[in-house]
PDB file of C-alpha atoms in Angstrom:
ATOM      1  CA  MET A 519     -16.557 -11.450   3.229  1.00 53.00           C
ATOM      2  CA  TYR A 520     -16.473  -7.993   1.876  1.00 51.00           C
ATOM      3  CA  ALA A 521     -19.870  -6.712   3.011  1.00 55.00           C
ATOM      4  CA  VAL A 522     -19.454  -3.013   3.184  1.00 53.00           C
ATOM      5  CA  THR A 523     -21.057  -0.934   5.998  1.00 47.00           C
ATOM      6  CA  ILE A 524     -21.650   2.550   4.732  1.00 43.00           C
ATOM      7  CA  GLY A 525     -23.511   4.263   7.388  1.00 43.00           C
ATOM      8  CA  ASN A 526     -20.783   5.307   9.802  1.00 44.00           C
ATOM      9  CA  THR A 527     -18.042   6.137   7.176  1.00 43.00           C
ATOM     10  CA  LYS A 528     -17.412   9.808   6.323  1.00 42.00           C
ATOM     11  CA  PRO A 529     -16.330  10.984   2.944  1.00 38.00           C
ATOM     12  CA  VAL A 530     -12.626  11.751   2.930  1.00 39.00           C
ATOM     13  CA  GLY A 531     -10.315  13.692   0.646  1.00 38.00           C
ATOM     14  CA  LEU A 532      -8.183  11.188  -1.250  1.00 38.00           C
ATOM     15  CA  CYS A 533      -4.932  11.759  -3.063  1.00 38.00           C
ATOM     16  CA  VAL A 534      -5.614   9.424  -5.967  1.00 37.00           C
ATOM     17  CA  SER A 535      -3.112  10.385  -8.746  1.00 38.00           C
ATOM     18  CA  PRO A 536       0.072  12.434  -9.378  1.00 37.00           C
ATOM     19  CA  CYS A 537      -0.872  16.013 -10.051  1.00 35.00           C
ATOM     20  CA  GLU A 538       1.240  16.083 -13.184  1.00 37.00           C
ATOM     21  CA  ALA A 539      -0.018  12.824 -14.593  1.00 41.00           C
ATOM     22  CA  PRO A 540      -1.863  13.123 -18.006  1.00 41.00           C
ATOM     23  CA  VAL A 541      -5.285  11.710 -18.350  1.00 42.00           C
ATOM     24  CA  LYS A 542      -4.870   8.097 -19.530  1.00 48.00           C
ATOM     25  CA  GLN A 543      -6.656   6.748 -22.571  1.00 50.00           C
ATOM     26  CA  PRO A 544      -9.910   5.336 -21.198  1.00 52.00           C
ATOM     27  CA  ASP A 545     -10.728   1.674 -21.194  1.00 70.00           C
ATOM     28  CA  THR A 546     -14.268   1.283 -22.633  1.00 85.00           C
ATOM     29  CA  ALA A 547     -15.377  -1.408 -20.282  1.00 88.00           C
ATOM     30  CA  GLU A 548     -13.865   0.311 -17.256  1.00 90.00           C
ATOM     31  CA  ALA A 549     -15.359   3.621 -18.291  1.00 91.00           C
ATOM     32  CA  GLU A 550     -18.807   1.992 -18.386  1.00 93.00           C
ATOM     33  CA  LEU A 551     -18.202   0.457 -14.942  1.00 94.00           C
ATOM     34  CA  VAL A 552     -17.129   3.771 -13.572  1.00 94.00           C
ATOM     35  CA  ARG A 553     -20.192   5.435 -15.067  1.00 94.00           C
ATOM     36  CA  GLN A 554     -22.556   2.947 -13.447  1.00 95.00           C
ATOM     37  CA  LEU A 555     -20.727   3.230 -10.018  1.00 95.00           C
ATOM     38  CA  GLN A 556     -20.993   7.036 -10.134  1.00 95.00           C
ATOM     39  CA  GLU A 557     -24.673   6.697 -10.913  1.00 95.00           C
ATOM     40  CA  GLY A 558     -25.052   4.752  -7.680  1.00 94.00           C
ATOM     41  CA  ASN A 559     -26.025   1.414  -9.241  1.00 94.00           C
ATOM     42  CA  GLU A 560     -26.022  -0.866  -6.210  1.00 94.00           C
ATOM     43  CA  THR A 561     -25.922  -4.102  -8.329  1.00 95.00           C
ATOM     44  CA  THR A 562     -22.863  -2.794 -10.159  1.00 95.00           C
ATOM     45  CA  PHE A 563     -21.113  -1.912  -6.815  1.00 96.00           C
ATOM     46  CA  ARG A 564     -21.745  -5.376  -5.478  1.00 95.00           C
ATOM     47  CA  LYS A 565     -20.217  -6.910  -8.609  1.00 94.00           C
ATOM     48  CA  PHE A 566     -17.292  -4.390  -8.340  1.00 95.00           C
ATOM     49  CA  VAL A 567     -16.681  -5.448  -4.745  1.00 96.00           C
ATOM     50  CA  ASP A 568     -16.787  -9.125  -5.798  1.00 94.00           C
ATOM     51  CA  ARG A 569     -14.278  -8.524  -8.565  1.00 93.00           C
ATOM     52  CA  TYR A 570     -11.791  -6.278  -6.712  1.00 95.00           C
ATOM     53  CA  GLY A 571     -12.333  -7.483  -3.104  1.00 96.00           C
ATOM     54  CA  PRO A 572      -9.985 -10.450  -3.233  1.00 95.00           C
ATOM     55  CA  ARG A 573      -7.170  -8.345  -4.738  1.00 95.00           C
ATOM     56  CA  ILE A 574      -7.501  -5.628  -2.179  1.00 96.00           C
ATOM     57  CA  TYR A 575      -7.764  -8.112   0.633  1.00 96.00           C
ATOM     58  CA  ARG A 576      -4.486  -9.808  -0.549  1.00 94.00           C
ATOM     59  CA  LEU A 577      -2.802  -6.444  -0.802  1.00 94.00           C
ATOM     60  CA  ALA A 578      -3.842  -5.468   2.737  1.00 94.00           C
ATOM     61  CA  TYR A 579      -2.808  -8.888   4.074  1.00 93.00           C
ATOM     62  CA  GLY A 580       0.550  -8.548   2.304  1.00 90.00           C
ATOM     63  CA  ILE A 581       1.222  -5.338   4.313  1.00 90.00           C
ATOM     64  CA  ILE A 582      -0.510  -6.089   7.636  1.00 88.00           C
ATOM     65  CA  HIS A 583      -0.214  -9.897   7.815  1.00 87.00           C
ATOM     66  CA  ASN A 584      -3.261 -10.188   9.965  1.00 89.00           C
ATOM     67  CA  LEU A 585      -6.442 -11.862   8.487  1.00 92.00           C
ATOM     68  CA  GLU A 586      -9.048 -10.036  10.499  1.00 94.00           C
ATOM     69  CA  ASP A 587      -7.393  -6.608  10.242  1.00 94.00           C
ATOM     70  CA  ALA A 588      -6.901  -7.073   6.441  1.00 95.00           C
ATOM     71  CA  GLU A 589     -10.628  -7.922   6.087  1.00 95.00           C
ATOM     72  CA  ASP A 590     -11.531  -4.815   8.164  1.00 95.00           C
ATOM     73  CA  ILE A 591      -9.334  -2.646   5.995  1.00 96.00           C
ATOM     74  CA  ALA A 592     -10.826  -4.087   2.847  1.00 96.00           C
ATOM     75  CA  GLN A 593     -14.263  -3.239   4.036  1.00 95.00           C
ATOM     76  CA  GLU A 594     -13.158   0.318   4.962  1.00 96.00           C
ATOM     77  CA  VAL A 595     -11.686   0.738   1.570  1.00 96.00           C
ATOM     78  CA  PHE A 596     -14.812  -0.201  -0.375  1.00 97.00           C
ATOM     79  CA  ALA A 597     -16.902   2.036   1.998  1.00 96.00           C
ATOM     80  CA  LYS A 598     -14.615   4.948   1.056  1.00 95.00           C
ATOM     81  CA  VAL A 599     -14.798   3.973  -2.635  1.00 96.00           C
ATOM     82  CA  TYR A 600     -18.621   4.028  -2.378  1.00 95.00           C
ATOM     83  CA  LEU A 601     -18.677   7.522  -1.009  1.00 94.00           C
ATOM     84  CA  SER A 602     -15.840   8.947  -3.118  1.00 94.00           C
ATOM     85  CA  ILE A 603     -16.278   7.338  -6.546  1.00 95.00           C
ATOM     86  CA  ASN A 604     -17.655  10.563  -7.977  1.00 94.00           C
ATOM     87  CA  ARG A 605     -14.229  12.105  -7.434  1.00 92.00           C
ATOM     88  CA  PHE A 606     -12.607   9.512  -9.647  1.00 93.00           C
ATOM     89  CA  GLN A 607     -11.546  11.281 -12.866  1.00 87.00           C
ATOM     90  CA  SER A 608      -9.875   8.328 -14.734  1.00 83.00           C
ATOM     91  CA  ARG A 609      -6.433   9.868 -14.530  1.00 83.00           C
ATOM     92  CA  SER A 610      -5.255   6.463 -13.522  1.00 84.00           C
ATOM     93  CA  SER A 611      -6.719   2.952 -13.771  1.00 89.00           C
ATOM     94  CA  LEU A 612      -9.589   2.149 -11.440  1.00 93.00           C
ATOM     95  CA  TYR A 613      -7.585  -0.510  -9.755  1.00 93.00           C
ATOM     96  CA  SER A 614      -4.681   1.810  -9.028  1.00 92.00           C
ATOM     97  CA  TRP A 615      -7.071   4.330  -7.576  1.00 94.00           C
ATOM     98  CA  VAL A 616      -8.671   1.728  -5.257  1.00 96.00           C
ATOM     99  CA  SER A 617      -5.345   0.134  -4.268  1.00 95.00           C
ATOM    100  CA  ARG A 618      -3.894   3.489  -3.477  1.00 94.00           C
ATOM    101  CA  ILE A 619      -6.760   3.917  -0.913  1.00 95.00           C
ATOM    102  CA  ALA A 620      -6.036   0.477   0.405  1.00 96.00           C
ATOM    103  CA  ILE A 621      -2.361   1.207   0.885  1.00 94.00           C
ATOM    104  CA  ASN A 622      -3.051   4.468   2.581  1.00 93.00           C
ATOM    105  CA  GLU A 623      -5.537   2.654   4.891  1.00 94.00           C
ATOM    106  CA  CYS A 624      -2.962   0.075   5.757  1.00 93.00           C
ATOM    107  CA  TYR A 625      -0.344   2.661   6.774  1.00 90.00           C
ATOM    108  CA  THR A 626      -2.930   4.707   8.620  1.00 89.00           C
ATOM    109  CA  TYR A 627      -3.763   1.569  10.501  1.00 90.00           C
ATOM    110  CA  LEU A 628      -0.076   0.897  11.197  1.00 85.00           C
ATOM    111  CA  ARG A 629       0.441   4.384  12.581  1.00 81.00           C
ATOM    112  CA  ARG A 630      -2.495   3.941  14.944  1.00 82.00           C
ATOM    113  CA  LYS A 631      -1.520   0.445  16.181  1.00 76.00           C
ATOM    114  CA  ARG A 632       2.033   0.837  17.185  1.00 59.00           C
ATOM    115  CA  PRO A 633       3.950  -2.323  17.995  1.00 51.00           C
ATOM    116  CA  THR A 634       4.100  -2.992  21.773  1.00 40.00           C
ATOM    117  CA  TYR A 635       7.868  -3.608  21.622  1.00 39.00           C
ATOM    118  CA  GLU A 636       8.531   0.042  20.504  1.00 41.00           C
ATOM    119  CA  CYS A 637       9.103   1.307  24.030  1.00 38.00           C
ATOM    120  CA  GLN A 638      11.283   1.111  27.071  1.00 41.00           C
ATOM    121  CA  CYS A 639      14.431   1.683  25.100  1.00 40.00           C
ATOM    122  CA  PRO A 640      17.010   4.212  26.247  1.00 44.00           C
ATOM    123  CA  ASP A 641      17.630   5.945  22.750  1.00 44.00           C
ATOM    124  CA  GLY A 642      14.410   4.944  21.011  1.00 41.00           C
ATOM    125  CA  THR A 643      16.094   3.860  17.711  1.00 40.00           C
ATOM    126  CA  PRO A 644      14.904   0.867  15.837  1.00 39.00           C
ATOM    127  CA  SER A 645      18.320  -0.770  16.117  1.00 40.00           C
ATOM    128  CA  THR A 646      18.363  -0.523  19.885  1.00 39.00           C
ATOM    129  CA  ILE A 647      14.719  -1.633  20.207  1.00 35.00           C
ATOM    130  CA  MET A 648      15.340  -4.823  18.169  1.00 37.00           C
ATOM    131  CA  GLN A 649      18.690  -5.587  19.760  1.00 42.00           C
ATOM    132  CA  ASN A 650      17.188  -5.393  23.253  1.00 44.00           C
ATOM    133  CA  ILE A 651      14.573  -7.996  22.499  1.00 37.00           C
ATOM    134  CA  ALA A 652      16.003 -10.167  19.685  1.00 42.00           C
ATOM    135  CA  ASP A 653      17.402 -12.838  21.986  1.00 45.00           C
ATOM    136  CA  GLN A 654      14.189 -13.172  23.932  1.00 45.00           C
ATOM    137  CA  GLN A 655      11.830 -13.674  20.955  1.00 47.00           C
ATOM    138  CA  PRO A 656      10.835 -16.833  18.997  1.00 47.00           C
ATOM    139  CA  ARG A 657      11.674 -16.845  15.340  1.00 52.00           C
ATOM    140  CA  ALA A 658       8.089 -16.111  14.300  1.00 51.00           C
ATOM    141  CA  ASP A 659       8.139 -12.944  16.417  1.00 62.00           C
ATOM    142  CA  LEU A 660      11.390 -11.870  14.774  1.00 60.00           C
ATOM    143  CA  VAL A 661       9.717 -12.145  11.395  1.00 60.00           C
ATOM    144  CA  THR A 662       6.949  -9.868  12.706  1.00 67.00           C
ATOM    145  CA  MET A 663       9.447  -7.481  14.069  1.00 70.00           C
ATOM    146  CA  GLN A 664      11.199  -7.400  10.731  1.00 68.00           C
ATOM    147  CA  ARG A 665       7.971  -6.668   8.947  1.00 70.00           C
ATOM    148  CA  ASP A 666       6.999  -3.912  11.285  1.00 74.00           C
ATOM    149  CA  PHE A 667      10.511  -2.389  11.080  1.00 74.00           C
ATOM    150  CA  ILE A 668      10.233  -2.322   7.208  1.00 76.00           C
ATOM    151  CA  ASN A 669       6.774  -0.735   7.358  1.00 78.00           C
ATOM    152  CA  LYS A 670       8.332   1.904   9.607  1.00 78.00           C
ATOM    153  CA  LEU A 671      11.008   2.476   7.018  1.00 78.00           C
ATOM    154  CA  LEU A 672       8.329   2.989   4.353  1.00 82.00           C
ATOM    155  CA  THR A 673       7.043   5.938   6.239  1.00 76.00           C
ATOM    156  CA  HIS A 674      10.216   7.727   5.345  1.00 74.00           C
ATOM    157  CA  VAL A 675       9.207   8.050   1.708  1.00 80.00           C
ATOM    158  CA  SER A 676       6.355  10.051   0.245  1.00 84.00           C
ATOM    159  CA  GLU A 677       2.940   8.581  -0.338  1.00 87.00           C
ATOM    160  CA  GLU A 678       3.509   8.380  -4.031  1.00 88.00           C
ATOM    161  CA  GLU A 679       6.844   6.571  -3.750  1.00 88.00           C
ATOM    162  CA  ARG A 680       5.429   4.204  -1.090  1.00 89.00           C
ATOM    163  CA  VAL A 681       2.561   3.297  -3.360  1.00 92.00           C
ATOM    164  CA  LEU A 682       4.887   2.694  -6.311  1.00 92.00           C
ATOM    165  CA  LEU A 683       7.124   0.529  -4.099  1.00 90.00           C
ATOM    166  CA  VAL A 684       4.266  -1.649  -2.928  1.00 91.00           C
ATOM    167  CA  TRP A 685       2.895  -2.032  -6.441  1.00 92.00           C
ATOM    168  CA  LYS A 686       6.286  -2.914  -7.819  1.00 91.00           C
ATOM    169  CA  GLU A 687       7.722  -5.039  -4.996  1.00 87.00           C
ATOM    170  CA  LEU A 688       4.679  -6.580  -3.280  1.00 85.00           C
ATOM    171  CA  GLU A 689       2.169  -6.868  -6.145  1.00 88.00           C
ATOM    172  CA  GLY A 690       4.842  -7.485  -8.826  1.00 90.00           C
ATOM    173  CA  PHE A 691       3.573  -4.982 -11.438  1.00 93.00           C
ATOM    174  CA  SER A 692       6.050  -4.367 -14.245  1.00 94.00           C
ATOM    175  CA  ILE A 693       7.224  -0.807 -15.253  1.00 94.00           C
ATOM    176  CA  GLU A 694       4.922  -1.013 -18.288  1.00 93.00           C
ATOM    177  CA  GLU A 695       1.943  -1.855 -16.129  1.00 93.00           C
ATOM    178  CA  LEU A 696       2.793   0.945 -13.619  1.00 93.00           C
ATOM    179  CA  CYS A 697       2.903   3.402 -16.617  1.00 92.00           C
ATOM    180  CA  GLU A 698      -0.557   2.213 -17.652  1.00 89.00           C
ATOM    181  CA  MET A 699      -1.937   2.426 -14.072  1.00 89.00           C
ATOM    182  CA  THR A 700      -0.601   5.903 -13.344  1.00 87.00           C
ATOM    183  CA  GLY A 701      -0.398   7.646 -16.694  1.00 86.00           C
ATOM    184  CA  LEU A 702       3.236   8.455 -15.991  1.00 89.00           C
ATOM    185  CA  ASN A 703       6.057   7.672 -18.470  1.00 92.00           C
ATOM    186  CA  GLU A 704       8.608   4.990 -18.026  1.00 95.00           C
ATOM    187  CA  SER A 705      11.442   7.395 -17.114  1.00 94.00           C
ATOM    188  CA  THR A 706       9.412   9.068 -14.336  1.00 94.00           C
ATOM    189  CA  ILE A 707       8.405   5.699 -12.863  1.00 94.00           C
ATOM    190  CA  LYS A 708      12.006   4.490 -12.846  1.00 94.00           C
ATOM    191  CA  VAL A 709      13.361   7.735 -11.278  1.00 93.00           C
ATOM    192  CA  ARG A 710      10.628   7.666  -8.513  1.00 92.00           C
ATOM    193  CA  LEU A 711      11.375   3.926  -7.713  1.00 92.00           C
ATOM    194  CA  PHE A 712      15.096   4.668  -7.608  1.00 92.00           C
ATOM    195  CA  ARG A 713      14.691   7.568  -5.271  1.00 90.00           C
ATOM    196  CA  ALA A 714      12.377   5.688  -3.100  1.00 88.00           C
ATOM    197  CA  ARG A 715      14.784   2.788  -2.787  1.00 89.00           C
ATOM    198  CA  GLN A 716      17.675   5.225  -1.953  1.00 88.00           C
ATOM    199  CA  ARG A 717      15.541   6.764   0.824  1.00 86.00           C
ATOM    200  CA  LEU A 718      14.728   3.327   2.221  1.00 84.00           C
ATOM    201  CA  ALA A 719      18.400   2.312   2.148  1.00 85.00           C
ATOM    202  CA  ARG A 720      19.421   5.536   3.968  1.00 83.00           C
ATOM    203  CA  ALA A 721      16.786   4.972   6.590  1.00 78.00           C
ATOM    204  CA  ALA A 722      17.838   1.367   7.093  1.00 78.00           C
ATOM    205  CA  ALA A 723      21.518   2.463   7.327  1.00 79.00           C
ATOM    206  CA  LYS A 724      20.693   4.959  10.073  1.00 76.00           C
ATOM    207  CA  SER A 725      18.980   2.274  12.024  1.00 65.00           C
ATOM    208  CA  GLY A 726      21.949  -0.077  11.853  1.00 57.00           C
ATOM    209  CA  GLU A 727      19.768  -3.115  11.095  1.00 52.00           C
ATOM    210  CA  ARG A 728      20.527  -5.568   8.199  1.00 49.00           C
ATOM    211  CA  TRP A 729      17.554  -7.819   7.687  1.00 46.00           C
ATOM    212  CA  ILE A 730      17.392 -10.574   5.216  1.00 41.00           C
ATOM    213  CA  VAL A 731      13.991 -10.311   3.326  1.00 42.00           C
ATOM    214  CA  GLY A 732      12.038 -12.145   0.626  1.00 43.00           C
ATOM    215  CA  PRO A 733      11.980 -10.959  -2.885  1.00 45.00           C
ATOM    216  CA  ASN A 734       8.246 -10.060  -2.940  1.00 47.00           C
ATOM    217  CA  HIS A 735       8.187  -7.616  -0.089  1.00 48.00           C
ATOM    218  CA  PRO A 736       8.708  -3.830  -0.568  1.00 51.00           C
ATOM    219  CA  SER A 737      11.668  -4.134   1.759  1.00 46.00           C
ATOM    220  CA  ALA A 738      13.562  -6.073  -0.962  1.00 49.00           C
ATOM    221  CA  ALA A 739      14.183  -2.753  -2.461  1.00 47.00           C
ATOM    222  CA  VAL A 740      16.467  -1.893   0.457  1.00 45.00           C
ATOM    223  CA  GLN A 741      18.594  -4.911  -0.199  1.00 46.00           C
ATOM    224  CA  ARG A 742      18.848  -4.314  -3.952  1.00 43.00           C
ATOM    225  CA  THR A 743      19.804  -0.673  -3.474  1.00 42.00           C
ATOM    226  CA  ARG A 744      22.592  -1.537  -0.964  1.00 44.00           C
ATOM    227  CA  ARG A 745      24.103  -3.821  -3.606  1.00 44.00           C
ATOM    228  CA  MET A 746      24.112  -1.196  -6.290  1.00 43.00           C
TER     229      MET A 746
END
C-alpha cells in the first residue's frame, strides 16, 4: 500500500522544526533507527514505512478525506523522507518530522486542487460562496464544503501553528506529548495554540459562516475560541 517510487521525486528543502527549539534528548532506539536510515539501509527503510505508513495515511486522510489521494500523499511523503533523511537532526521526534512533511504535503495538495464551487460568486467571499450553493447541495456535499472551508481557514495561520493545531485537534496529542515531539516548553506550546485558535476565529468571523464541527477536527479550535 505504501510502495514508494523514488525515481521522479526531487529533494526539497523542508522546514522540520522551530528554529529556537532546543535539541531534544535522544531516544536510543529512535537514534539507531535514524542512523540506519541515514546510512541508506533499504531493509530498515521498508520497516520504517511499514511502521509509520498507517499513521501518516490516517493523518492525510483526516485532512483530505479521499482514500486514493491520501495514499498518494503518503507515498510522496515517504519518497521525500527517503531523500531528505540526512537533513534530520533530531531536534524533534522522528514522527513529528515525518508528520510535518505530511501536513505540508496535504495543504500543498489542497492549494493545487481548489474546490470547483469556489467560483462564479460576485464578491468571492467564503460566506457568499457557501450561501449561493447551500440550498442546492445534498447533506454529504455540505460536509465536504465545511471541511474545505475549514482547510481554507487553516491557511490563515503559519505553518508552525497549523501543524500544532493538526497534531492537537486531529491527532489528539496532549500538551506534554507536543513538548516531547517539538522540544518546546509547555508555555510556548500553549501560547502558539492560543494564537492559532484566535487567528482561526478571526478568519471565520470575517467569512460570516458558523459551522458545527466535530471535536476531533482542527476546526473545533474555532468553536472553542468563540466560546472563550
